[in-house]
PDB file of C-alpha atoms and ligand atoms in Angstrom:
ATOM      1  CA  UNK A   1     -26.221  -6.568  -1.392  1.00  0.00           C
ATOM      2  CA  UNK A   2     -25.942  -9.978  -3.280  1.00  0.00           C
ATOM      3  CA  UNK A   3     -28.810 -12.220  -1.525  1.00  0.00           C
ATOM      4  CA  UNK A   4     -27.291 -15.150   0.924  1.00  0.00           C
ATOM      5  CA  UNK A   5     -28.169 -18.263  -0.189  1.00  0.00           C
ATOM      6  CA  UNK A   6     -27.898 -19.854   2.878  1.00  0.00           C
ATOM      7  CA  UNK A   7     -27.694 -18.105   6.428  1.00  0.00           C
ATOM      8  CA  UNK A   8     -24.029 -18.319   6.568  1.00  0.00           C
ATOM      9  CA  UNK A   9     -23.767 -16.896   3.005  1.00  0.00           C
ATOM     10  CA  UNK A  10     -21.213 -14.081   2.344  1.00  0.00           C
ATOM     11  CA  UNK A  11     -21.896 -12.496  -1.250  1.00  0.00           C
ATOM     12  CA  UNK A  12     -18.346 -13.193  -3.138  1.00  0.00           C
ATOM     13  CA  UNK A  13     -17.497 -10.824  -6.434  1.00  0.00           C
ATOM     14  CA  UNK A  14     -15.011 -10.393  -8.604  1.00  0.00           C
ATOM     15  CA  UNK A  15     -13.815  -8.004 -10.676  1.00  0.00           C
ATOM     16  CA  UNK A  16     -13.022  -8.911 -14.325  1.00  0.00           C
ATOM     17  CA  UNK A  17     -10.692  -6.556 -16.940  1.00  0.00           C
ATOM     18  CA  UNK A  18      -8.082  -5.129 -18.413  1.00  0.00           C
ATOM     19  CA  UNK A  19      -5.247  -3.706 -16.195  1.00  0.00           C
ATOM     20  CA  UNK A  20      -6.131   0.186 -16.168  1.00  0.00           C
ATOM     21  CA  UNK A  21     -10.403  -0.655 -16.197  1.00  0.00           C
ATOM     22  CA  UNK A  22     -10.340   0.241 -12.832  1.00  0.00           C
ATOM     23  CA  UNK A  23     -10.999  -2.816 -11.391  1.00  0.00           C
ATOM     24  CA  UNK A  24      -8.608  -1.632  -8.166  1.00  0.00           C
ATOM     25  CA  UNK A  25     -10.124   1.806  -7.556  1.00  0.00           C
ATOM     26  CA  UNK A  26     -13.848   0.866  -7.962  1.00  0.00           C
ATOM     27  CA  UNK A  27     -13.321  -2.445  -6.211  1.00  0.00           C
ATOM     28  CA  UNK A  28     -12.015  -0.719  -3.112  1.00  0.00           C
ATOM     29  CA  UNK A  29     -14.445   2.154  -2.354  1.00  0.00           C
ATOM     30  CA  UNK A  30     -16.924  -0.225  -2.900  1.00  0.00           C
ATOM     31  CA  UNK A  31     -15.629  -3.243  -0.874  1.00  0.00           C
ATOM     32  CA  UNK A  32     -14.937  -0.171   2.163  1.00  0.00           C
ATOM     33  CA  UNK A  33     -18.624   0.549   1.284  1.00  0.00           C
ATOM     34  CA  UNK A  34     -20.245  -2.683   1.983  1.00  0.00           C
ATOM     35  CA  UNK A  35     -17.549  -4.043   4.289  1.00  0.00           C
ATOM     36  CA  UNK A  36     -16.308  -6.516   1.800  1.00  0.00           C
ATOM     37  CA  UNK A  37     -12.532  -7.727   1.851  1.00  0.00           C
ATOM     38  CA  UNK A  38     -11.047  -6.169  -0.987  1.00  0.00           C
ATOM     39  CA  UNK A  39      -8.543  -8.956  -2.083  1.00  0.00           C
ATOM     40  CA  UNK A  40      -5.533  -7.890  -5.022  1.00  0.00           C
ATOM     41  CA  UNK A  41      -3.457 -10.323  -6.020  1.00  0.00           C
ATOM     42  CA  UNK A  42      -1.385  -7.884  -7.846  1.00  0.00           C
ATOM     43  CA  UNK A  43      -0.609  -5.631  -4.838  1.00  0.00           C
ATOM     44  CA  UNK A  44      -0.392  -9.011  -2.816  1.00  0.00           C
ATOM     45  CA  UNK A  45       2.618  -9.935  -4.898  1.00  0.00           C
ATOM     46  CA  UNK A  46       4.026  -6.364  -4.997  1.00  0.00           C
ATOM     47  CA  UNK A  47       4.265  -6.779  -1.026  1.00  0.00           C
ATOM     48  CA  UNK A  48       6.315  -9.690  -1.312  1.00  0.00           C
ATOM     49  CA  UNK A  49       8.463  -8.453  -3.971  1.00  0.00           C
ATOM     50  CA  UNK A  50       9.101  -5.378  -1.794  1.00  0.00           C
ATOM     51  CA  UNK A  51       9.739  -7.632   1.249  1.00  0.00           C
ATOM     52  CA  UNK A  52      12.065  -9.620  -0.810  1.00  0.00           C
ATOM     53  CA  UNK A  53      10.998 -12.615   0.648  1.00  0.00           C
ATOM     54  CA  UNK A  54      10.652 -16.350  -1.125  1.00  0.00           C
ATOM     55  CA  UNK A  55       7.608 -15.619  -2.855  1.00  0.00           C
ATOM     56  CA  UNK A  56       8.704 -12.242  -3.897  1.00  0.00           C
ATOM     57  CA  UNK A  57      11.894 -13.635  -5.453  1.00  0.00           C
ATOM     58  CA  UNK A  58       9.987 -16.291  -7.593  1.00  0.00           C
ATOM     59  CA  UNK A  59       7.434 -13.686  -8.912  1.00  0.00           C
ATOM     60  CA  UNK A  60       9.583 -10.558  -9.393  1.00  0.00           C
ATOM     61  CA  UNK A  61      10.649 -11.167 -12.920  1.00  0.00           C
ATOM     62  CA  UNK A  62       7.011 -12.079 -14.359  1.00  0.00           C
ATOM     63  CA  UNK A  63       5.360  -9.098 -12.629  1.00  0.00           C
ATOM     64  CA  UNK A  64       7.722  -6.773 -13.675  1.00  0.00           C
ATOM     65  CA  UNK A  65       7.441  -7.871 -17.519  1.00  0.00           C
ATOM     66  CA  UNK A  66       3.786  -7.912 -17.194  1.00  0.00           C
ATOM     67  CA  UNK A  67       3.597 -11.708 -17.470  1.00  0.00           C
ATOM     68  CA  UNK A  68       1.198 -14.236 -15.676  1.00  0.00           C
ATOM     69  CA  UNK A  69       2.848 -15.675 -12.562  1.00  0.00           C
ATOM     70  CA  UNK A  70       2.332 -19.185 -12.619  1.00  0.00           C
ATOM     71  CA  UNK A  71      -0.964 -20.360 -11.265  1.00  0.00           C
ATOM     72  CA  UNK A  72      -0.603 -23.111  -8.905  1.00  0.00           C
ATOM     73  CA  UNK A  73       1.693 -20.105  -7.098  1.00  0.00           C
ATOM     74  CA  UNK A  74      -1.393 -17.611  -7.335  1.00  0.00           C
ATOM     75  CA  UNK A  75      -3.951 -19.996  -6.276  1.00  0.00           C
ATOM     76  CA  UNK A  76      -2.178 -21.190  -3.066  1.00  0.00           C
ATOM     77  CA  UNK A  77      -1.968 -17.572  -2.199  1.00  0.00           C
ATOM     78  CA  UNK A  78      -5.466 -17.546  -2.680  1.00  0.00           C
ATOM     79  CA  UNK A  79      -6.718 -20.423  -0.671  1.00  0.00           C
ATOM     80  CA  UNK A  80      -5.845 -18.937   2.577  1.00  0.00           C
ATOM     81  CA  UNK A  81      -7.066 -15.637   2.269  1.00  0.00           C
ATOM     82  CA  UNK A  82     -10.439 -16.738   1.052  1.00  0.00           C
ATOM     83  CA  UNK A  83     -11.103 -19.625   3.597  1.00  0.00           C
ATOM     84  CA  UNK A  84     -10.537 -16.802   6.211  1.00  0.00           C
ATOM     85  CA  UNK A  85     -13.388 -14.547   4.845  1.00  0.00           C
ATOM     86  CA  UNK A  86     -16.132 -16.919   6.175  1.00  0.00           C
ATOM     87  CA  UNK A  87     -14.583 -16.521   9.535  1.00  0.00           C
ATOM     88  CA  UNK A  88     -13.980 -12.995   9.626  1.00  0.00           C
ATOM     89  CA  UNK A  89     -16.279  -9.786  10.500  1.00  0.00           C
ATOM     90  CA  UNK A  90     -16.372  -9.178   6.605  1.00  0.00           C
ATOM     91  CA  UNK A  91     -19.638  -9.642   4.737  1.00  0.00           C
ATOM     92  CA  UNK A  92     -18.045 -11.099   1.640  1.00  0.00           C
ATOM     93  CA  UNK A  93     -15.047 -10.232  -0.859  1.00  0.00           C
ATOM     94  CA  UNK A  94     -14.504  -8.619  -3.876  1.00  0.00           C
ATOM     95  CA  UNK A  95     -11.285  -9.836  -6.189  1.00  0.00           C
ATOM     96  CA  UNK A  96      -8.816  -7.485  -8.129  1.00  0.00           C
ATOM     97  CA  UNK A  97      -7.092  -9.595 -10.412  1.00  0.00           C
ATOM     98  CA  UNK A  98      -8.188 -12.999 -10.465  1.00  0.00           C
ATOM     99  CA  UNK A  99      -8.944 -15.426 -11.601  1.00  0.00           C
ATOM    100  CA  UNK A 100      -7.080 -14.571 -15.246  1.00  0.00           C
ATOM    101  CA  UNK A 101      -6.709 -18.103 -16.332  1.00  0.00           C
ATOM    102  CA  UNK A 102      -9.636 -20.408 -17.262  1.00  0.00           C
ATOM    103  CA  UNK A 103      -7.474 -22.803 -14.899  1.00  0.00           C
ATOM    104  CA  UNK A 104      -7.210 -20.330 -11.735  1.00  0.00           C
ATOM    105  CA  UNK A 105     -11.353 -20.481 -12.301  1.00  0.00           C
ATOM    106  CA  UNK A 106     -11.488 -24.055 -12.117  1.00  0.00           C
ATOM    107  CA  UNK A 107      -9.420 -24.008  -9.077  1.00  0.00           C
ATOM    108  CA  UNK A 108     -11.335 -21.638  -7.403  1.00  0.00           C
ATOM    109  CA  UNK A 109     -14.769 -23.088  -8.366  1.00  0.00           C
ATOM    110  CA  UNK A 110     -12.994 -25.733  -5.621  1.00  0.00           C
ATOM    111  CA  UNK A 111     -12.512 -23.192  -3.020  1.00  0.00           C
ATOM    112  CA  UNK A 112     -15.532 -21.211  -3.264  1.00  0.00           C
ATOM    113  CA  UNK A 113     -18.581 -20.362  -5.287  1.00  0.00           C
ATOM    114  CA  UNK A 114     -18.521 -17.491  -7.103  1.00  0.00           C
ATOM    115  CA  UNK A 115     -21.726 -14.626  -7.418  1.00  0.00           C
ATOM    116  CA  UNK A 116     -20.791 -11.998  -9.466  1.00  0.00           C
ATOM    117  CA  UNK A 117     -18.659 -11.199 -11.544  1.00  0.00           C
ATOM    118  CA  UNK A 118     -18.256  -7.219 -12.346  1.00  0.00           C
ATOM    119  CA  UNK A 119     -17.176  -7.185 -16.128  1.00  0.00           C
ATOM    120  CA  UNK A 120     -15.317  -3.242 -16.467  1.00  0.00           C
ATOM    121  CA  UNK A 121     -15.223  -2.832 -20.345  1.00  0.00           C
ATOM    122  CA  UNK A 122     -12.565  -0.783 -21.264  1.00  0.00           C
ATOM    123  CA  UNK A 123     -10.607   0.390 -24.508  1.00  0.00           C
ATOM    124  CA  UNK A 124      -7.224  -0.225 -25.697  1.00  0.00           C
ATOM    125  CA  UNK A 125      -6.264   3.386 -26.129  1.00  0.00           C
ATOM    126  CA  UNK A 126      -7.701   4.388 -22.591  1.00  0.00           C
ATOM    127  CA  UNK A 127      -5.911   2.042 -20.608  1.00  0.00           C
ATOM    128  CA  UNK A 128      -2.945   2.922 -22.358  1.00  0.00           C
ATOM    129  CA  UNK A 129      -3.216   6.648 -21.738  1.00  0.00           C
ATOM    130  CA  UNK A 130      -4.701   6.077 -17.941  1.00  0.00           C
ATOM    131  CA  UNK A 131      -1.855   3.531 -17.330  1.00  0.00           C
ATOM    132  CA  UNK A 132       0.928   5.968 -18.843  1.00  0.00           C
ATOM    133  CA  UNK A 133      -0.092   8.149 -16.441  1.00  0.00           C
ATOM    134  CA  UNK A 134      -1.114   6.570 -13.003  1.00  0.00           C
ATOM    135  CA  UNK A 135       1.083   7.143 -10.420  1.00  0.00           C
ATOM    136  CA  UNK A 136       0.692   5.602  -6.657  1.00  0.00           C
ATOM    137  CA  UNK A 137       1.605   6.444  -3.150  1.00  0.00           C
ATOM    138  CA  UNK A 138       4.293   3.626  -1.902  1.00  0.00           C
ATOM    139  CA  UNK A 139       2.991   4.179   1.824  1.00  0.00           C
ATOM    140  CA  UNK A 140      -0.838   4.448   1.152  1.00  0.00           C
ATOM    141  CA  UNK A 141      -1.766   3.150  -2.193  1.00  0.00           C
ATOM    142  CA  UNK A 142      -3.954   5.758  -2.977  1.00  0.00           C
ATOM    143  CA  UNK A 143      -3.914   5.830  -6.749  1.00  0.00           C
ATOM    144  CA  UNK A 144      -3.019   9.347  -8.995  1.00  0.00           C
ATOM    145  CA  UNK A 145      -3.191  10.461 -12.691  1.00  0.00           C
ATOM    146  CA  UNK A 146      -0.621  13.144 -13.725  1.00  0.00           C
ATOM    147  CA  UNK A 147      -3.762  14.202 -16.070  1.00  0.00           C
ATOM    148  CA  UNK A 148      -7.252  13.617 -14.822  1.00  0.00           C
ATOM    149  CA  UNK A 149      -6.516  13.491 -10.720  1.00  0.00           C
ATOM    150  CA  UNK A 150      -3.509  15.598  -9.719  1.00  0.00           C
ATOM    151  CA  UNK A 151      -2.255  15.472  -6.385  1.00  0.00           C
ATOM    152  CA  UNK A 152      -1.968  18.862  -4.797  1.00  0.00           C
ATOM    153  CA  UNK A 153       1.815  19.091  -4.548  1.00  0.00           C
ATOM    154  CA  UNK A 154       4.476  17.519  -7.397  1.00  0.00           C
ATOM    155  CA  UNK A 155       4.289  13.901  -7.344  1.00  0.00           C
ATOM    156  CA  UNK A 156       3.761  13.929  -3.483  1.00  0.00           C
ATOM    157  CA  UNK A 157       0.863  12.187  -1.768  1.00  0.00           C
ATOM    158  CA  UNK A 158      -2.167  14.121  -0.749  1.00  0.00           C
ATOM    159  CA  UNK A 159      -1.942  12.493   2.895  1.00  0.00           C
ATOM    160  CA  UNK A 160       1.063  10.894   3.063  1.00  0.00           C
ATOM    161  CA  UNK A 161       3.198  13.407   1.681  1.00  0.00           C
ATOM    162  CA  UNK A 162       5.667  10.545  -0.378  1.00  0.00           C
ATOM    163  CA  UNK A 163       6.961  10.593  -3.553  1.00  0.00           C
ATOM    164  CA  UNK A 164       4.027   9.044  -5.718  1.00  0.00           C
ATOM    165  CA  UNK A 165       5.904   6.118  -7.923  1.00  0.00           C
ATOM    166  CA  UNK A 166       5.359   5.159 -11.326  1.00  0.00           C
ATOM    167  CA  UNK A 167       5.043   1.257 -11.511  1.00  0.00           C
ATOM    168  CA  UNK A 168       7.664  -0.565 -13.719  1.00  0.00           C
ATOM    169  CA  UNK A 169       5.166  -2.449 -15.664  1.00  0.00           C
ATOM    170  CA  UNK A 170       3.242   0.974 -16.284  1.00  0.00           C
ATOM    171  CA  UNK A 171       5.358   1.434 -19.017  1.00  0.00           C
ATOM    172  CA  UNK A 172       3.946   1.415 -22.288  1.00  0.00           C
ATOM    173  CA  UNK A 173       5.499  -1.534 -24.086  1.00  0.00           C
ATOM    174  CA  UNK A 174       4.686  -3.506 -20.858  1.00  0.00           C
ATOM    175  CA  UNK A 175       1.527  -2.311 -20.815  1.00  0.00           C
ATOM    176  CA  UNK A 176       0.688  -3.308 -24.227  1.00  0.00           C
ATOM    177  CA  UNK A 177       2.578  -6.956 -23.647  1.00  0.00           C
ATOM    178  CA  UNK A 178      -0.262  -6.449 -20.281  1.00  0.00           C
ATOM    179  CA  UNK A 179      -3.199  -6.270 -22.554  1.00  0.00           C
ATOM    180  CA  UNK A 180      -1.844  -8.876 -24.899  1.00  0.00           C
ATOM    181  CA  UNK A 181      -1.735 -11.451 -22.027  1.00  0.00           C
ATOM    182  CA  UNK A 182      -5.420 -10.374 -21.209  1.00  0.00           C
ATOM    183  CA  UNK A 183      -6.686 -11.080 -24.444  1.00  0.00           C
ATOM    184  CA  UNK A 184      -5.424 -14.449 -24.582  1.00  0.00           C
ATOM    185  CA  UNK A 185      -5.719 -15.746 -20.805  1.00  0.00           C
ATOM    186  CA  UNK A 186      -8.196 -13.975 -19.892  1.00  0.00           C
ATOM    187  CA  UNK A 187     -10.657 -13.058 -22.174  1.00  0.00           C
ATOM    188  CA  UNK A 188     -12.327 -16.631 -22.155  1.00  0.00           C
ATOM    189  CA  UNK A 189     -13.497 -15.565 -18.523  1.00  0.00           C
ATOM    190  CA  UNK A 190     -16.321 -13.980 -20.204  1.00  0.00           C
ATOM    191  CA  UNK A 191     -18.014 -17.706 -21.128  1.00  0.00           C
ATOM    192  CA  UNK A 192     -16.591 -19.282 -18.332  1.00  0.00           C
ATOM    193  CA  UNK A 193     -18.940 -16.850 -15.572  1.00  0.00           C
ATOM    194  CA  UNK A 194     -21.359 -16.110 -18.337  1.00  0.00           C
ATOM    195  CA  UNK A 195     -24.538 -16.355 -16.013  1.00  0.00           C
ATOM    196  CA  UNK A 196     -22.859 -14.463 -13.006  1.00  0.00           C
ATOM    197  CA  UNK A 197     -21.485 -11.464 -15.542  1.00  0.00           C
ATOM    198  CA  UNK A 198     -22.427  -7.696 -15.736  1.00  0.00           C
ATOM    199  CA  UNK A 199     -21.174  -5.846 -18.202  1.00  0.00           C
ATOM    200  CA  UNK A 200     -20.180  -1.979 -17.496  1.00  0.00           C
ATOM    201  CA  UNK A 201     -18.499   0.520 -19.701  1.00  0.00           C
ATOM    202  CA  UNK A 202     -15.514   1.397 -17.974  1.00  0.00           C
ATOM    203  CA  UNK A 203     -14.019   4.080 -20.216  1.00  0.00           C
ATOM    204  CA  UNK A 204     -17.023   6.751 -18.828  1.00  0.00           C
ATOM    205  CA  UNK A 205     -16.303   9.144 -16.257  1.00  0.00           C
ATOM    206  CA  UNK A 206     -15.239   7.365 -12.563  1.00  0.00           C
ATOM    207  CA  UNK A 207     -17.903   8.334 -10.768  1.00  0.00           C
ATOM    208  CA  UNK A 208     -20.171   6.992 -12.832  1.00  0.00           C
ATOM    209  CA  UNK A 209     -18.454   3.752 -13.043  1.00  0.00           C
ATOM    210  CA  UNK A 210     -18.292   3.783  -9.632  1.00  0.00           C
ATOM    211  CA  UNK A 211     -22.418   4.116  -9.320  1.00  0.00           C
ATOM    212  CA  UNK A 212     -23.160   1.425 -12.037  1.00  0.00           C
ATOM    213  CA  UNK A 213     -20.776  -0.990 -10.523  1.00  0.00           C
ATOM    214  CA  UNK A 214     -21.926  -0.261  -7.245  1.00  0.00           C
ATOM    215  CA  UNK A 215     -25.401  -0.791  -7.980  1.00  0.00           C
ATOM    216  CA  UNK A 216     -24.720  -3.985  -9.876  1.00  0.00           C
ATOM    217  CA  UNK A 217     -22.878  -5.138  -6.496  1.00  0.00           C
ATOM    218  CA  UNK A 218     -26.261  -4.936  -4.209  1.00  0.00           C
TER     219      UNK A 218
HETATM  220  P1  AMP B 301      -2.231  -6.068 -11.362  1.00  0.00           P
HETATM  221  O1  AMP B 301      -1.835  -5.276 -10.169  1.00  0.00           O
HETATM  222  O2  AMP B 301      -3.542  -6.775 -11.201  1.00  0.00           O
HETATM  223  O3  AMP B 301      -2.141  -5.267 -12.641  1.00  0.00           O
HETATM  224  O4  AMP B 301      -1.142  -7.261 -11.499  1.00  0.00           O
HETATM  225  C1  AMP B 301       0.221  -6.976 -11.700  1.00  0.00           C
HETATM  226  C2  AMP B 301       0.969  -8.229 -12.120  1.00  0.00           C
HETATM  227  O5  AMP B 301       0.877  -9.231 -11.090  1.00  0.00           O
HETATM  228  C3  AMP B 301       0.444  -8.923 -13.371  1.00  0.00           C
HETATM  229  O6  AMP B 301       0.927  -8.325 -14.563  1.00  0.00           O
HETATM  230  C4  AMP B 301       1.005 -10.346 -13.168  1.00  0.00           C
HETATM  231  O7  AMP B 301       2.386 -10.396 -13.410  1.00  0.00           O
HETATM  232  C5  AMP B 301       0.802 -10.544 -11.670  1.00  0.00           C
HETATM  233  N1  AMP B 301      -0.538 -11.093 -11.374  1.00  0.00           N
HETATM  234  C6  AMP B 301      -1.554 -10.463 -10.718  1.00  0.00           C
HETATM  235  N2  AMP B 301      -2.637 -11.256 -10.613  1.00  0.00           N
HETATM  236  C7  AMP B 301      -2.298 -12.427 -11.209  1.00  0.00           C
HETATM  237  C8  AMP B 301      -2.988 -13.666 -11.445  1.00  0.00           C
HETATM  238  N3  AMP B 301      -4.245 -13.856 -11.064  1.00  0.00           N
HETATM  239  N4  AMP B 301      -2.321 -14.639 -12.104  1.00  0.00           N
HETATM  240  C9  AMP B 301      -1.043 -14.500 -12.503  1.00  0.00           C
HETATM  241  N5  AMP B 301      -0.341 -13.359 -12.322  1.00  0.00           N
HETATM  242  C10 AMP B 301      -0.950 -12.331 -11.689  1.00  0.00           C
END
């Protein structure tokens, strides 16, 4: 694991990339792994569009057209949930999904410090075809591909046994407006955590992503 640098230290990570690198399925086992809290902003906001409650309401347009919800709405979300990791029984946190502004950075460099961040390198063409075909369990959020990881039975769940949904920005069109918006926002994270950053090549086989970024998490 990351080295405290003080006794109360808890190692903090995040998880930098395109949508469809991965960044949810590696971050997950690995955060269950090492007893990290495994924080997504993305399935954070997907709650609250589900609950249809305030939040949900504001967000539901820009998630569902693959835009950037605005970020002083993203990083008050965030506050909270990272001031209670030093409190909690968890060792540290990884992050799905942000920052993915140079300005949700800055405001988190005021929350917390940062000490790696897990860079998963992945090409156009692959997170198109991964996206096109990921499908998730509503109840469980255990993730599918109608091509590379079949559940058992049509479209159901392995354990849960629900219908496995296709998300509405999984579309292609949204998906490419998705990797658009990462190229311009969120690229520039690469200079911004330059000494913190490990690269990994995230189009390779998942288990193998899942040992390289596991072993760059210690
Ligand atoms: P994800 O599940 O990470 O692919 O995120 C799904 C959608 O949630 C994105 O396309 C954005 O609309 C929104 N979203 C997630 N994280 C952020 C963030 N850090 N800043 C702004 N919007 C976000």
């Amino acid at each position: 694991m990351v080295e405290p640098k003080t006794e109360n230290r808890k190692p903090k990570i995040i998880f930098l990339g395109p949508p469809g690198s991965g960044k949810g399925t590696q971050g997950n086992r690995i955060a269950k792994e090492f007893n990290l809290d495994f924080i997504s902003i993305g399935d954070i906001l997907r709650e609250e569009i589900k609950k249809e409650s305030e939040l949900g309401k504001k967000v539901r347009s820009y998630v569902e057209s693959g835009a950037l919800v605005p970020d002083e709405l993203i990083l008050e979300l965030i506050r909270n949930r990272v001031d209670n990791v030093d409190n909690s029984e968890y060792e540290g946190f990884i992050l799905d999904g942000f920052p993915r502004t140079v300005e949700q950075a800055n405001g988190l460099k005021e929350i917390t410090e940062i000490d790696k961040v897990i860079y998963l390198k992945c090409d156009t063409e692959t997170i198109v075809k991964r996206l096109s075909a990921r499908r998730i369990c509503p109840k469980c959020a255990r993730v599918y591909n109608l091509v590379t990881n079949l559940p058992q039975e049509d479209e159901l769940c392995n354990d849960c046994g629900v219908k496995l949904e296709h998300r509405v920005d999984d579309c292609e069109s949204v998906i490419r407006d998705r990797i658009k918006v990462y190229e311009t926002h969120t690229l520039p994270l690469l200079d911004f955590y330059q000494s913190q950053l490990r690269v990994i090549n995230a189009d390779s086989d998942i288990e193998e992503v899942y040992c390289t970024a596991k072993n760059n998490c210690k």
